[in-house]
Tab-separated table of C-alpha atoms in Angstrom:
chain	number	residue	atom	x	y	z
K	1	MET	CA	-33.393	15.944	-6.027
K	2	SER	CA	-36.220	17.972	-7.543
K	3	TYR	CA	-38.662	16.664	-10.111
K	4	GLU	CA	-36.912	18.805	-12.749
K	5	GLU	CA	-33.514	17.361	-11.827
K	6	LEU	CA	-34.970	13.869	-11.998
K	7	THR	CA	-36.395	14.623	-15.462
K	8	GLU	CA	-32.973	15.843	-16.631
K	9	ARG	CA	-31.264	12.716	-15.314
K	10	VAL	CA	-33.823	10.451	-17.006
K	11	ARG	CA	-33.389	12.322	-20.305
K	12	GLY	CA	-29.647	11.782	-19.990
K	13	ILE	CA	-30.014	8.073	-19.216
K	14	ILE	CA	-32.348	7.482	-22.152
K	15	ALA	CA	-30.188	9.493	-24.562
K	16	SER	CA	-27.046	7.661	-23.538
K	17	ASN	CA	-28.691	4.217	-23.431
K	18	GLN	CA	-30.241	4.650	-26.874
K	19	HIS	CA	-27.345	6.603	-28.416
K	20	LEU	CA	-29.599	9.590	-29.137
K	21	PRO	CA	-28.692	13.299	-28.902
K	22	GLN	CA	-30.031	14.531	-25.550
K	23	GLU	CA	-31.851	17.498	-27.113
K	24	LYS	CA	-33.963	15.002	-29.074
K	25	VAL	CA	-35.127	13.331	-25.842
K	26	THR	CA	-37.550	15.828	-24.292
K	27	ALA	CA	-39.680	15.402	-21.198
K	28	GLU	CA	-42.672	15.026	-23.495
K	29	SER	CA	-41.182	12.520	-25.987
K	30	THR	CA	-42.986	9.227	-26.438
K	31	PHE	CA	-40.998	6.042	-27.010
K	32	GLN	CA	-42.699	5.700	-30.366
K	33	GLU	CA	-41.470	9.148	-31.475
K	34	LEU	CA	-37.951	8.210	-30.429
K	35	GLY	CA	-38.102	4.856	-32.266
K	36	ILE	CA	-37.825	2.951	-28.984
K	37	ASP	CA	-39.329	-0.552	-29.253
K	38	SER	CA	-40.223	-2.998	-26.487
K	39	LEU	CA	-36.715	-4.453	-26.194
K	40	ASP	CA	-35.176	-0.950	-26.100
K	41	GLY	CA	-37.762	-0.095	-23.441
K	42	ILE	CA	-36.712	-2.890	-21.080
K	43	ASN	CA	-33.094	-1.960	-21.697
K	44	ILE	CA	-33.885	1.630	-20.602
K	45	LEU	CA	-35.671	0.353	-17.486
K	46	PHE	CA	-32.588	-1.716	-16.679
K	47	ALA	CA	-30.409	1.400	-16.946
K	48	VAL	CA	-32.842	3.359	-14.778
K	49	GLU	CA	-33.005	0.598	-12.150
K	50	SER	CA	-29.205	0.532	-11.996
K	51	GLU	CA	-28.880	4.327	-11.814
K	52	PHE	CA	-31.410	4.805	-8.988
K	53	ASN	CA	-31.007	1.371	-7.373
K	54	ILE	CA	-34.722	0.663	-7.601
K	55	ASN	CA	-36.792	-2.286	-8.819
K	56	ILE	CA	-39.532	-1.501	-11.284
K	57	PRO	CA	-42.252	-4.166	-11.113
K	58	ASP	CA	-43.265	-5.899	-14.380
K	59	ASP	CA	-46.829	-4.611	-14.171
K	60	ALA	CA	-45.662	-0.981	-13.909
K	61	ALA	CA	-43.075	-1.560	-16.636
K	62	GLN	CA	-45.762	-2.629	-19.095
K	63	ASN	CA	-47.393	0.806	-18.995
K	64	ILE	CA	-44.251	2.866	-19.544
K	65	ARG	CA	-44.363	4.347	-23.042
K	66	SER	CA	-42.847	7.825	-22.713
K	67	VAL	CA	-40.102	9.799	-20.983
K	68	ARG	CA	-42.774	11.265	-18.679
K	69	ASP	CA	-43.935	7.719	-17.738
K	70	VAL	CA	-40.364	6.820	-16.746
K	71	VAL	CA	-39.954	9.966	-14.627
K	72	GLU	CA	-43.283	9.497	-12.869
K	73	GLY	CA	-42.595	5.801	-12.270
K	74	ILE	CA	-39.268	6.623	-10.604
K	75	ALA	CA	-40.769	9.481	-8.599
K	76	LYS	CA	-43.383	7.097	-7.242
K	77	LEU	CA	-40.755	4.498	-6.337
K	78	LEU	CA	-38.614	7.155	-4.655
K	79	ASN	CA	-41.659	8.509	-2.779
K	80	MET	CA	-41.306	11.919	-4.396
K	81	GLY	CA	-44.247	14.232	-4.859
K	82	GLU	CA	-44.226	16.391	-7.979
K	83	GLY	CA	-41.844	19.279	-7.341
K	84	GLY	CA	-40.859	17.772	-3.963
K	85	GLN	CA	-37.617	16.276	-2.705
K	86	ALA	CA	-36.713	12.626	-2.871
K	87	ALA	CA	-37.368	10.864	0.390
K	88	VAL	CA	-34.758	8.341	-0.654
K	89	GLN	CA	-31.553	9.847	-1.974
K	90	ALA	CA	-30.352	8.166	-5.125
B	1	MET	CA	-35.043	-42.157	-53.296
B	2	ARG	CA	-37.185	-40.704	-50.539
B	3	HIS	CA	-38.036	-42.828	-47.548
B	4	ARG	CA	-41.028	-42.333	-45.315
B	5	VAL	CA	-39.765	-41.610	-41.796
B	6	VAL	CA	-41.492	-42.836	-38.649
B	7	VAL	CA	-40.875	-42.545	-34.920
B	8	THR	CA	-40.570	-45.861	-33.119
B	9	GLY	CA	-39.126	-44.811	-29.776
B	10	LEU	CA	-39.769	-41.994	-27.305
B	11	GLY	CA	-37.971	-40.873	-24.181
B	12	VAL	CA	-38.920	-37.909	-22.009
B	13	ILE	CA	-37.771	-36.454	-18.705
B	14	SER	CA	-39.549	-33.272	-17.676
B	15	ALA	CA	-41.466	-31.469	-14.967
B	16	LEU	CA	-44.231	-33.993	-15.691
B	17	GLY	CA	-42.169	-36.975	-14.585
B	18	HIS	CA	-39.044	-38.924	-15.362
B	19	ASN	CA	-40.310	-40.989	-18.299
B	20	ALA	CA	-42.652	-40.773	-21.281
B	21	CYS	CA	-45.409	-42.697	-19.492
B	22	GLU	CA	-45.623	-40.213	-16.602
B	23	PHE	CA	-45.336	-37.355	-19.100
B	24	TRP	CA	-48.339	-38.580	-21.054
B	25	GLN	CA	-50.460	-39.350	-17.993
B	26	ALA	CA	-50.029	-35.777	-16.746
B	27	LEU	CA	-50.699	-34.261	-20.183
B	28	ALA	CA	-53.849	-36.298	-20.736
B	29	ALA	CA	-55.089	-35.346	-17.254
B	30	GLY	CA	-54.298	-31.654	-17.840
B	31	GLN	CA	-51.969	-31.650	-14.822
B	32	THR	CA	-49.339	-28.965	-14.707
B	33	GLY	CA	-45.754	-29.406	-13.544
B	34	ILE	CA	-45.474	-25.718	-12.671
B	35	ALA	CA	-44.734	-25.122	-8.981
B	36	PRO	CA	-42.644	-22.876	-6.717
B	37	LEU	CA	-39.020	-22.838	-7.835
B	38	GLU	CA	-36.820	-25.026	-5.642
B	39	SER	CA	-33.331	-25.102	-7.142
B	40	VAL	CA	-32.645	-21.361	-6.838
B	41	ASP	CA	-33.359	-18.965	-3.963
B	42	ARG	CA	-36.752	-17.442	-4.831
B	43	ALA	CA	-36.128	-14.442	-2.576
B	44	LEU	CA	-33.696	-13.141	-5.208
B	45	LEU	CA	-36.269	-13.217	-8.025
B	46	ARG	CA	-39.449	-11.399	-8.971
B	47	PHE	CA	-40.980	-14.538	-10.479
B	48	GLN	CA	-41.481	-17.526	-8.223
B	49	ASN	CA	-42.693	-20.485	-10.292
B	50	ALA	CA	-41.050	-22.901	-12.675
B	51	ALA	CA	-41.429	-26.289	-14.346
B	52	GLU	CA	-38.486	-28.126	-12.798
B	53	VAL	CA	-37.634	-31.810	-13.004
B	54	ARG	CA	-38.384	-32.718	-9.394
B	55	ASN	CA	-37.045	-35.511	-7.188
B	56	TYR	CA	-34.221	-35.994	-9.647
B	57	ASP	CA	-31.276	-38.021	-8.389
B	58	PRO	CA	-28.521	-38.293	-11.005
B	59	ALA	CA	-27.047	-41.249	-9.084
B	60	ARG	CA	-30.010	-43.320	-10.276
B	61	TYR	CA	-28.693	-42.946	-13.836
B	62	PHE	CA	-24.960	-42.274	-13.658
B	63	ASP	CA	-21.997	-43.211	-11.481
B	64	GLU	CA	-20.075	-40.534	-9.574
B	65	LYS	CA	-17.371	-40.115	-12.188
B	66	GLU	CA	-19.929	-39.746	-14.969
B	67	ILE	CA	-21.838	-37.130	-12.980
B	68	SER	CA	-18.668	-35.075	-12.656
B	69	LEU	CA	-18.431	-35.046	-16.461
B	70	LEU	CA	-22.047	-34.233	-17.242
B	71	ASP	CA	-24.024	-31.059	-16.737
B	72	ARG	CA	-27.682	-31.559	-15.832
B	73	PHE	CA	-28.745	-30.758	-19.432
B	74	ALA	CA	-26.499	-33.505	-20.848
B	75	GLN	CA	-27.805	-35.941	-18.233
B	76	PHE	CA	-31.372	-35.202	-19.320
B	77	GLY	CA	-30.430	-35.781	-22.962
B	78	ALA	CA	-28.756	-39.096	-22.207
B	79	ILE	CA	-31.635	-40.298	-19.988
B	80	ALA	CA	-34.211	-39.493	-22.666
B	81	ALA	CA	-32.073	-41.212	-25.311
B	82	ARG	CA	-31.773	-44.402	-23.207
B	83	GLU	CA	-35.538	-44.557	-22.812
B	84	ALA	CA	-36.177	-43.878	-26.510
B	85	ILE	CA	-33.750	-46.592	-27.613
B	86	ALA	CA	-35.166	-49.134	-25.152
B	87	ASP	CA	-38.681	-48.205	-26.272
B	88	ALA	CA	-37.822	-48.689	-29.958
B	89	GLY	CA	-36.617	-52.181	-29.102
B	90	PHE	CA	-34.092	-52.835	-31.878
B	91	GLN	CA	-30.774	-54.638	-31.757
B	92	TRP	CA	-27.579	-52.734	-32.491
B	93	THR	CA	-25.282	-54.050	-35.190
B	94	PRO	CA	-21.910	-52.500	-36.096
B	95	GLU	CA	-23.398	-51.386	-39.422
B	96	LEU	CA	-26.408	-49.752	-37.765
B	97	ARG	CA	-24.167	-47.850	-35.329
B	98	GLU	CA	-22.220	-46.461	-38.263
B	99	ASN	CA	-25.358	-45.439	-40.114
B	100	THR	CA	-27.233	-43.845	-37.233
B	101	ALA	CA	-27.219	-40.073	-36.783
B	102	ILE	CA	-27.620	-38.047	-33.595
B	103	VAL	CA	-28.964	-34.520	-33.927
B	104	THR	CA	-29.783	-32.663	-30.731
B	105	GLY	CA	-30.911	-29.176	-29.827
B	106	SER	CA	-29.971	-27.012	-26.887
B	107	CYS	CA	-30.246	-23.279	-26.370
B	108	VAL	CA	-27.857	-22.696	-23.473
B	109	GLY	CA	-25.982	-25.978	-22.990
B	110	GLY	CA	-24.287	-26.385	-19.647
B	111	GLN	CA	-24.632	-22.830	-18.426
B	112	THR	CA	-25.436	-24.023	-14.888
B	113	THR	CA	-21.923	-25.472	-14.809
B	114	GLU	CA	-20.486	-22.267	-16.213
B	115	ASP	CA	-22.398	-20.188	-13.677
B	116	ASP	CA	-21.038	-22.242	-10.765
B	117	GLY	CA	-17.479	-21.989	-12.048
B	118	PHE	CA	-17.684	-18.249	-12.541
B	119	VAL	CA	-19.204	-17.679	-9.092
B	120	ASN	CA	-16.065	-19.285	-7.682
B	121	LEU	CA	-13.860	-17.118	-9.848
B	122	TYR	CA	-15.608	-13.763	-9.607
B	123	ARG	CA	-17.246	-13.830	-6.213
B	124	LYS	CA	-15.192	-16.227	-4.103
B	125	ASN	CA	-11.890	-15.167	-5.680
B	126	ILE	CA	-10.898	-18.769	-6.288
B	127	PRO	CA	-8.484	-18.258	-9.186
B	128	ARG	CA	-9.072	-21.665	-10.808
B	129	VAL	CA	-11.996	-22.942	-12.879
B	130	ASN	CA	-12.714	-26.678	-13.052
B	131	PRO	CA	-11.144	-28.170	-16.191
B	132	LEU	CA	-14.336	-30.137	-16.833
B	133	THR	CA	-16.227	-26.852	-17.311
B	134	ILE	CA	-15.562	-26.841	-21.050
B	135	PRO	CA	-16.715	-30.410	-21.859
B	136	ARG	CA	-19.681	-30.010	-19.494
B	137	THR	CA	-20.734	-26.671	-20.950
B	138	MET	CA	-20.536	-27.277	-24.709
B	139	GLU	CA	-23.976	-27.400	-26.364
B	140	ASN	CA	-23.077	-30.718	-28.005
B	141	ALA	CA	-22.334	-32.389	-24.645
B	142	ALA	CA	-25.610	-34.334	-24.724
B	143	ALA	CA	-25.095	-35.506	-28.322
B	144	SER	CA	-21.536	-36.563	-27.532
B	145	ARG	CA	-22.637	-38.396	-24.388
B	146	ILE	CA	-25.307	-40.296	-26.333
B	147	SER	CA	-22.706	-41.253	-28.928
B	148	LEU	CA	-20.312	-42.490	-26.224
B	149	GLU	CA	-23.022	-44.477	-24.438
B	150	THR	CA	-24.493	-46.127	-27.508
B	151	GLY	CA	-21.442	-46.450	-29.722
B	152	ILE	CA	-23.256	-44.566	-32.501
B	153	THR	CA	-20.569	-43.383	-34.932
B	154	GLY	CA	-22.675	-41.737	-37.644
B	155	PRO	CA	-23.216	-38.005	-38.206
B	156	THR	CA	-23.607	-36.334	-34.800
B	157	TYR	CA	-24.193	-32.660	-34.162
B	158	THR	CA	-26.133	-30.057	-32.208
B	159	ILE	CA	-28.217	-27.135	-33.320
B	160	SER	CA	-28.663	-24.019	-31.214
B	161	THR	CA	-31.422	-21.725	-32.394
B	162	ALA	CA	-32.840	-20.568	-29.044
B	163	CYS	CA	-36.413	-21.831	-28.571
B	164	SER	CA	-36.488	-23.530	-31.989
B	165	SER	CA	-33.319	-25.611	-31.381
B	166	SER	CA	-34.843	-29.040	-31.105
B	167	ASN	CA	-37.388	-28.550	-33.876
B	168	HIS	CA	-34.498	-27.601	-36.133
B	169	ALA	CA	-32.660	-30.702	-34.866
B	170	ILE	CA	-35.604	-33.041	-35.495
B	171	GLY	CA	-36.052	-31.531	-38.947
B	172	GLN	CA	-32.416	-32.187	-39.845
B	173	ALA	CA	-32.582	-35.750	-38.517
B	174	PHE	CA	-35.786	-36.328	-40.475
B	175	TRP	CA	-34.180	-35.155	-43.707
B	176	LEU	CA	-31.087	-37.336	-43.074
B	177	VAL	CA	-33.263	-40.451	-42.764
B	178	ARG	CA	-35.655	-39.466	-45.545
B	179	SER	CA	-32.801	-38.990	-48.002
B	180	GLY	CA	-31.058	-42.204	-46.993
B	181	ALA	CA	-28.006	-40.334	-45.652
B	182	ALA	CA	-28.695	-42.079	-42.338
B	183	GLN	CA	-30.461	-45.370	-41.730
B	184	MET	CA	-31.721	-44.300	-38.319
B	185	ALA	CA	-31.525	-41.160	-36.192
B	186	LEU	CA	-31.806	-40.228	-32.577
B	187	SER	CA	-33.045	-36.685	-32.283
B	188	GLY	CA	-34.510	-34.253	-29.798
B	189	GLY	CA	-33.147	-31.833	-27.289
B	190	SER	CA	-32.396	-31.116	-23.661
B	191	GLU	CA	-32.077	-28.092	-21.431
B	192	ALA	CA	-31.390	-27.217	-17.783
B	193	VAL	CA	-31.904	-23.527	-17.155
B	194	PHE	CA	-32.175	-23.074	-13.427
B	195	SER	CA	-29.190	-21.050	-12.314
B	196	LEU	CA	-29.470	-17.656	-10.677
B	197	GLY	CA	-27.543	-15.669	-13.292
B	198	PHE	CA	-29.637	-17.015	-16.139
B	199	LEU	CA	-32.921	-16.530	-14.275
B	200	LYS	CA	-31.997	-12.926	-13.438
B	201	ALA	CA	-31.424	-12.352	-17.153
B	202	TRP	CA	-34.894	-13.735	-17.920
B	203	GLU	CA	-36.340	-11.589	-15.156
B	204	ALA	CA	-34.801	-8.519	-16.809
B	205	MET	CA	-36.475	-9.460	-20.115
B	206	ARG	CA	-39.822	-9.032	-18.311
B	207	VAL	CA	-41.455	-11.948	-20.109
B	208	VAL	CA	-41.725	-14.437	-17.224
B	209	SER	CA	-45.128	-14.762	-15.607
B	210	PRO	CA	-45.455	-13.792	-11.939
B	211	ASP	CA	-47.992	-16.619	-11.470
B	212	THR	CA	-48.411	-19.388	-14.020
B	213	CYS	CA	-48.392	-20.012	-17.774
B	214	ARG	CA	-51.805	-19.269	-19.342
B	215	PRO	CA	-51.388	-19.576	-23.107
B	216	PHE	CA	-54.022	-17.861	-25.271
B	217	SER	CA	-55.947	-16.723	-22.181
B	218	ARG	CA	-56.765	-13.017	-22.005
B	219	ASP	CA	-55.117	-12.769	-18.572
B	220	ARG	CA	-51.828	-14.382	-19.682
B	221	ARG	CA	-48.800	-12.698	-18.161
B	222	GLY	CA	-45.829	-14.431	-19.679
B	223	LEU	CA	-43.965	-17.694	-19.944
B	224	ILE	CA	-42.855	-20.129	-17.271
B	225	LEU	CA	-39.386	-21.570	-17.707
B	226	GLY	CA	-39.038	-25.337	-17.825
B	227	GLU	CA	-36.319	-27.937	-18.194
B	228	GLY	CA	-35.898	-31.521	-19.318
B	229	GLY	CA	-35.099	-33.618	-22.320
B	230	ALA	CA	-36.914	-35.575	-25.002
B	231	MET	CA	-35.508	-37.876	-27.673
B	232	LEU	CA	-37.092	-39.692	-30.606
B	233	VAL	CA	-35.899	-42.711	-32.579
B	234	LEU	CA	-36.431	-42.054	-36.299
B	235	GLU	CA	-36.230	-44.808	-38.887
B	236	THR	CA	-37.713	-45.607	-42.252
B	237	LEU	CA	-41.238	-46.952	-42.481
B	238	GLU	CA	-39.860	-50.049	-44.280
B	239	SER	CA	-37.410	-50.880	-41.502
B	240	ALA	CA	-39.994	-50.305	-38.781
B	241	GLN	CA	-42.528	-52.510	-40.542
B	242	ALA	CA	-39.936	-55.171	-41.337
B	243	ARG	CA	-39.095	-55.599	-37.675
B	244	GLY	CA	-42.705	-55.232	-36.531
B	245	ALA	CA	-41.936	-52.144	-34.442
B	246	LYS	CA	-44.523	-50.050	-32.666
B	247	ILE	CA	-44.939	-46.841	-34.703
B	248	TYR	CA	-46.012	-43.660	-32.903
B	249	GLY	CA	-46.435	-41.681	-36.092
B	250	GLU	CA	-44.760	-40.396	-39.205
B	251	ILE	CA	-42.660	-37.272	-39.474
B	252	ALA	CA	-44.020	-36.087	-42.781
B	253	GLY	CA	-42.532	-32.659	-43.328
B	254	PHE	CA	-40.304	-29.926	-41.999
B	255	GLY	CA	-40.311	-26.193	-42.695
B	256	MET	CA	-38.078	-23.321	-41.634
B	257	SER	CA	-38.007	-19.580	-42.046
B	258	SER	CA	-36.373	-16.477	-40.686
B	259	ASP	CA	-38.339	-13.329	-39.838
B	260	ALA	CA	-35.680	-10.742	-40.735
B	261	PHE	CA	-37.832	-8.474	-38.584
B	262	HIS	CA	-36.692	-7.997	-34.981
B	263	ILE	CA	-34.318	-9.699	-32.543
B	264	THR	CA	-37.066	-10.485	-29.998
B	265	GLN	CA	-40.476	-9.463	-31.370
B	266	PRO	CA	-42.262	-12.192	-33.297
B	267	SER	CA	-43.586	-11.767	-36.835
B	268	PRO	CA	-46.753	-13.422	-38.154
B	269	ASP	CA	-45.283	-13.561	-41.656
B	270	GLY	CA	-42.204	-15.548	-40.625
B	271	ALA	CA	-44.239	-17.996	-38.554
B	272	ALA	CA	-46.732	-18.430	-41.405
B	273	ARG	CA	-43.974	-19.107	-43.926
B	274	ALA	CA	-42.499	-21.838	-41.712
B	275	MET	CA	-45.907	-23.543	-41.358
B	276	ARG	CA	-46.485	-23.337	-45.121
B	277	ALA	CA	-43.014	-24.746	-45.773
B	278	ALA	CA	-43.679	-27.706	-43.445
B	279	LEU	CA	-47.001	-28.418	-45.184
B	280	ALA	CA	-45.373	-28.210	-48.617
B	281	ASP	CA	-42.523	-30.499	-47.550
B	282	ALA	CA	-45.074	-33.001	-46.254
B	283	GLY	CA	-47.250	-32.733	-49.351
B	284	MET	CA	-50.183	-31.838	-47.103
B	285	GLU	CA	-53.039	-29.471	-47.814
B	286	PRO	CA	-53.769	-26.966	-44.999
B	287	SER	CA	-57.257	-28.485	-44.731
B	288	GLU	CA	-55.750	-31.848	-43.666
B	289	ILE	CA	-54.373	-30.424	-40.394
B	290	SER	CA	-56.613	-31.075	-37.404
B	291	TYR	CA	-54.230	-30.429	-34.476
B	292	ILE	CA	-51.437	-27.924	-33.844
B	293	ASN	CA	-49.159	-28.097	-30.852
B	294	ALA	CA	-48.590	-24.362	-30.643
B	295	HIS	CA	-45.438	-22.545	-29.667
B	296	GLY	CA	-47.868	-20.827	-27.240
B	297	THR	CA	-45.432	-19.310	-24.763
B	298	ALA	CA	-48.170	-17.258	-23.039
B	299	THR	CA	-46.419	-13.961	-23.622
B	300	PRO	CA	-48.890	-11.329	-24.824
B	301	ALA	CA	-46.926	-10.962	-28.086
B	302	ASN	CA	-46.345	-14.594	-29.050
B	303	ASP	CA	-49.863	-15.903	-28.669
B	304	ALA	CA	-51.515	-13.061	-30.597
B	305	THR	CA	-48.885	-13.274	-33.352
B	306	GLU	CA	-49.105	-17.063	-33.594
B	307	THR	CA	-52.898	-16.811	-33.836
B	308	GLU	CA	-52.557	-14.313	-36.681
B	309	ALA	CA	-50.069	-16.600	-38.435
B	310	ILE	CA	-52.428	-19.594	-38.131
B	311	HIS	CA	-55.252	-17.521	-39.643
B	312	LYS	CA	-52.961	-16.503	-42.517
B	313	VAL	CA	-52.020	-20.093	-43.328
B	314	PHE	CA	-55.327	-21.853	-42.763
B	315	GLY	CA	-57.958	-19.222	-43.572
B	316	ALA	CA	-61.451	-20.412	-42.684
B	317	HIS	CA	-60.088	-23.882	-41.782
B	318	ALA	CA	-58.283	-22.335	-38.756
B	319	GLU	CA	-61.464	-22.502	-36.683
B	320	LYS	CA	-61.713	-26.261	-37.275
B	321	ILE	CA	-58.208	-26.955	-35.960
B	322	ALA	CA	-57.757	-27.977	-32.333
B	323	ILE	CA	-54.754	-26.147	-30.896
B	324	SER	CA	-53.043	-26.469	-27.556
B	325	SER	CA	-50.000	-25.110	-25.838
B	326	THR	CA	-48.677	-27.814	-23.567
B	327	LYS	CA	-46.112	-25.323	-22.216
B	328	SER	CA	-48.931	-24.658	-19.756
B	329	MET	CA	-47.947	-28.019	-18.209
B	330	HIS	CA	-44.273	-28.787	-19.001
B	331	GLY	CA	-43.176	-25.147	-19.106
B	332	HIS	CA	-40.979	-23.537	-21.731
B	333	ALA	CA	-37.891	-25.703	-21.894
B	334	LEU	CA	-36.239	-23.435	-24.522
B	335	GLY	CA	-33.961	-25.626	-26.639
B	336	ALA	CA	-35.806	-28.765	-25.501
B	337	ALA	CA	-39.271	-27.316	-26.172
B	338	GLY	CA	-39.647	-28.653	-29.708
B	339	ALA	CA	-38.565	-32.134	-28.609
B	340	LEU	CA	-41.006	-32.260	-25.686
B	341	GLU	CA	-43.759	-31.011	-27.987
B	342	ALA	CA	-42.881	-33.496	-30.734
B	343	ALA	CA	-43.330	-36.219	-28.101
B	344	VAL	CA	-46.692	-34.682	-27.128
B	345	THR	CA	-47.841	-34.552	-30.749
B	346	LEU	CA	-46.761	-38.137	-31.506
B	347	LEU	CA	-48.495	-39.432	-28.371
B	348	ALA	CA	-51.616	-37.444	-29.291
B	349	LEU	CA	-51.626	-39.090	-32.745
B	350	ASP	CA	-51.020	-42.519	-31.245
B	351	ARG	CA	-53.540	-42.309	-28.387
B	352	SER	CA	-56.185	-40.167	-30.131
B	353	ILE	CA	-56.216	-37.769	-27.179
B	354	LEU	CA	-55.406	-34.082	-27.553
B	355	PRO	CA	-53.805	-32.613	-24.420
B	356	PRO	CA	-55.316	-29.298	-23.343
B	357	THR	CA	-54.078	-25.770	-22.824
B	358	ALA	CA	-54.024	-25.778	-19.018
B	359	ASN	CA	-54.495	-22.763	-16.695
B	360	TYR	CA	-56.854	-21.186	-19.226
B	361	ASN	CA	-59.228	-18.594	-17.786
B	362	GLU	CA	-60.853	-16.401	-20.398
B	363	PRO	CA	-61.035	-16.029	-24.176
B	364	ASP	CA	-58.923	-13.356	-25.834
B	365	PRO	CA	-60.306	-11.877	-29.081
B	366	GLN	CA	-56.685	-11.735	-30.290
B	367	CYS	CA	-56.421	-15.513	-29.811
B	368	ASP	CA	-59.694	-16.593	-31.405
B	369	LEU	CA	-58.853	-20.264	-31.948
B	370	ASP	CA	-60.091	-23.552	-30.492
B	371	VAL	CA	-57.377	-23.855	-27.843
B	372	ILE	CA	-58.691	-26.952	-25.991
B	373	PRO	CA	-59.133	-25.146	-22.671
B	374	ASN	CA	-58.153	-27.146	-19.578
B	375	GLN	CA	-59.664	-30.516	-20.565
B	376	ALA	CA	-58.071	-33.054	-22.876
B	377	ARG	CA	-60.195	-34.100	-25.816
B	378	HIS	CA	-60.686	-37.469	-27.518
B	379	ALA	CA	-60.145	-37.055	-31.237
B	380	GLN	CA	-58.561	-39.199	-33.890
B	381	ILE	CA	-56.317	-36.955	-35.903
B	382	GLU	CA	-54.559	-37.735	-39.164
B	383	CYS	CA	-52.236	-34.754	-39.570
B	384	ALA	CA	-50.707	-32.317	-37.085
B	385	LEU	CA	-48.116	-29.568	-36.817
B	386	SER	CA	-45.756	-28.660	-33.987
B	387	ASN	CA	-44.583	-25.034	-34.005
B	388	SER	CA	-41.395	-23.522	-32.592
B	389	PHE	CA	-40.566	-19.842	-33.001
B	390	ALA	CA	-37.339	-18.511	-31.515
B	391	PHE	CA	-35.939	-15.225	-30.308
B	392	GLY	CA	-33.890	-14.008	-33.212
B	393	GLY	CA	-36.812	-14.675	-35.536
B	394	LEU	CA	-35.916	-18.274	-36.413
B	395	ASN	CA	-38.914	-20.517	-37.018
B	396	ALA	CA	-39.106	-24.312	-37.332
B	397	VAL	CA	-42.254	-26.368	-37.838
B	398	VAL	CA	-42.584	-30.162	-37.987
B	399	ALA	CA	-45.524	-31.907	-39.691
B	400	PHE	CA	-46.713	-35.297	-38.423
B	401	ARG	CA	-49.078	-37.917	-39.841
B	402	ARG	CA	-50.827	-40.838	-38.163
B	403	VAL	CA	-49.690	-44.247	-39.342
B	404	VAL	CA	-52.364	-46.923	-39.398
B	405	ALA	CA	-50.924	-50.097	-37.940
């Protein structure tokens, strides 16, 4: 899975989880722009954890405030470099 | 006619011991009951610590058949009620039983029982669930058990408003006795939260601390779940004085509000309105308050919001109020929290010792109050508040006054 594919999947997860049109959720959207509050945020992390079968630590979760933050957090947990392939297949 | 309402009996079972005496000794010494979780496999959880009732053997309190009928939360409620009644030291009469109310609080009732039953059904494919699951699980199981044990036949009910449950319960019981609708009341709450399914749900909320509970400290990282039960005996000042009873303190006022803001985020306005309502109900001026037992969960959001609410209500007087969150010692017992903290506040009034905020490391500019860090303080206080603010934005505050013997 490339970084771009990961970004697309995350956009899809967030759009579906928050009942938003996917075109509104861009790679650069912040949670604030999308009207996503702290409870929505942990709900998104739950969806992401389930989708990729990963565990996002609380400390990392606290700093996630945008779509980009989610993508980069997952990439780190999946040992992906930017533009590289996932070492762990989701 | 309005009666003055006093507390003449206390019972507590918590992470700080199995009775009110042990509870108070730990609080006054600033000793915490938070320790590695024992009742659930820690390997399955991100957080590792909890305020559990340790070395608890239900057979010390109940026979085998009774245990099969009672979830741990109902046992805690009944044990606390027995101690409170014995402590109050009155004699039952048929008339008193008819005119005594029971109002309890619980957030999740017997969900440990439910969890066990559903594990059998869903995971072990055992297609039958124990028929006692329903009477063990219902939130009113503790209230009903207390009624059965004591023969109390007056108004008996349970309030479930998440973390405010037992403050709402105590407030209702107070109003019943104040108005004369009940001659006496037994009120408080109990909770037993340690089952894997429930803990995983808390883990997913990302509000449980990975180490300990550090209310108002800049390095606070969340709450620590607790369990237990606390019950109070409420009666009129006249009846307590007539029988020469020991009086812990007066319940002087009760205030409630709803945030209408967010399902989980706290609001300073809602919390402030509940404190103001309690003061108004008690006929107290803000300047009379010298101690607040804070809700103080040690989540980043609660403690900053509660601080802001206290500043709103008390203005410049806020800096003169001593404030502690004893959740740093007995944990956050959800629907039992208000009851445990009412017991703390009454004992503080009675003993003229203010229990500290334990595990406190460093001041937070967002929590710029006198939070009694780590060391209990000797101080004779006349008036105090105990705050409870729940998920769902439901706030309940009880006002207490010292009674001079």
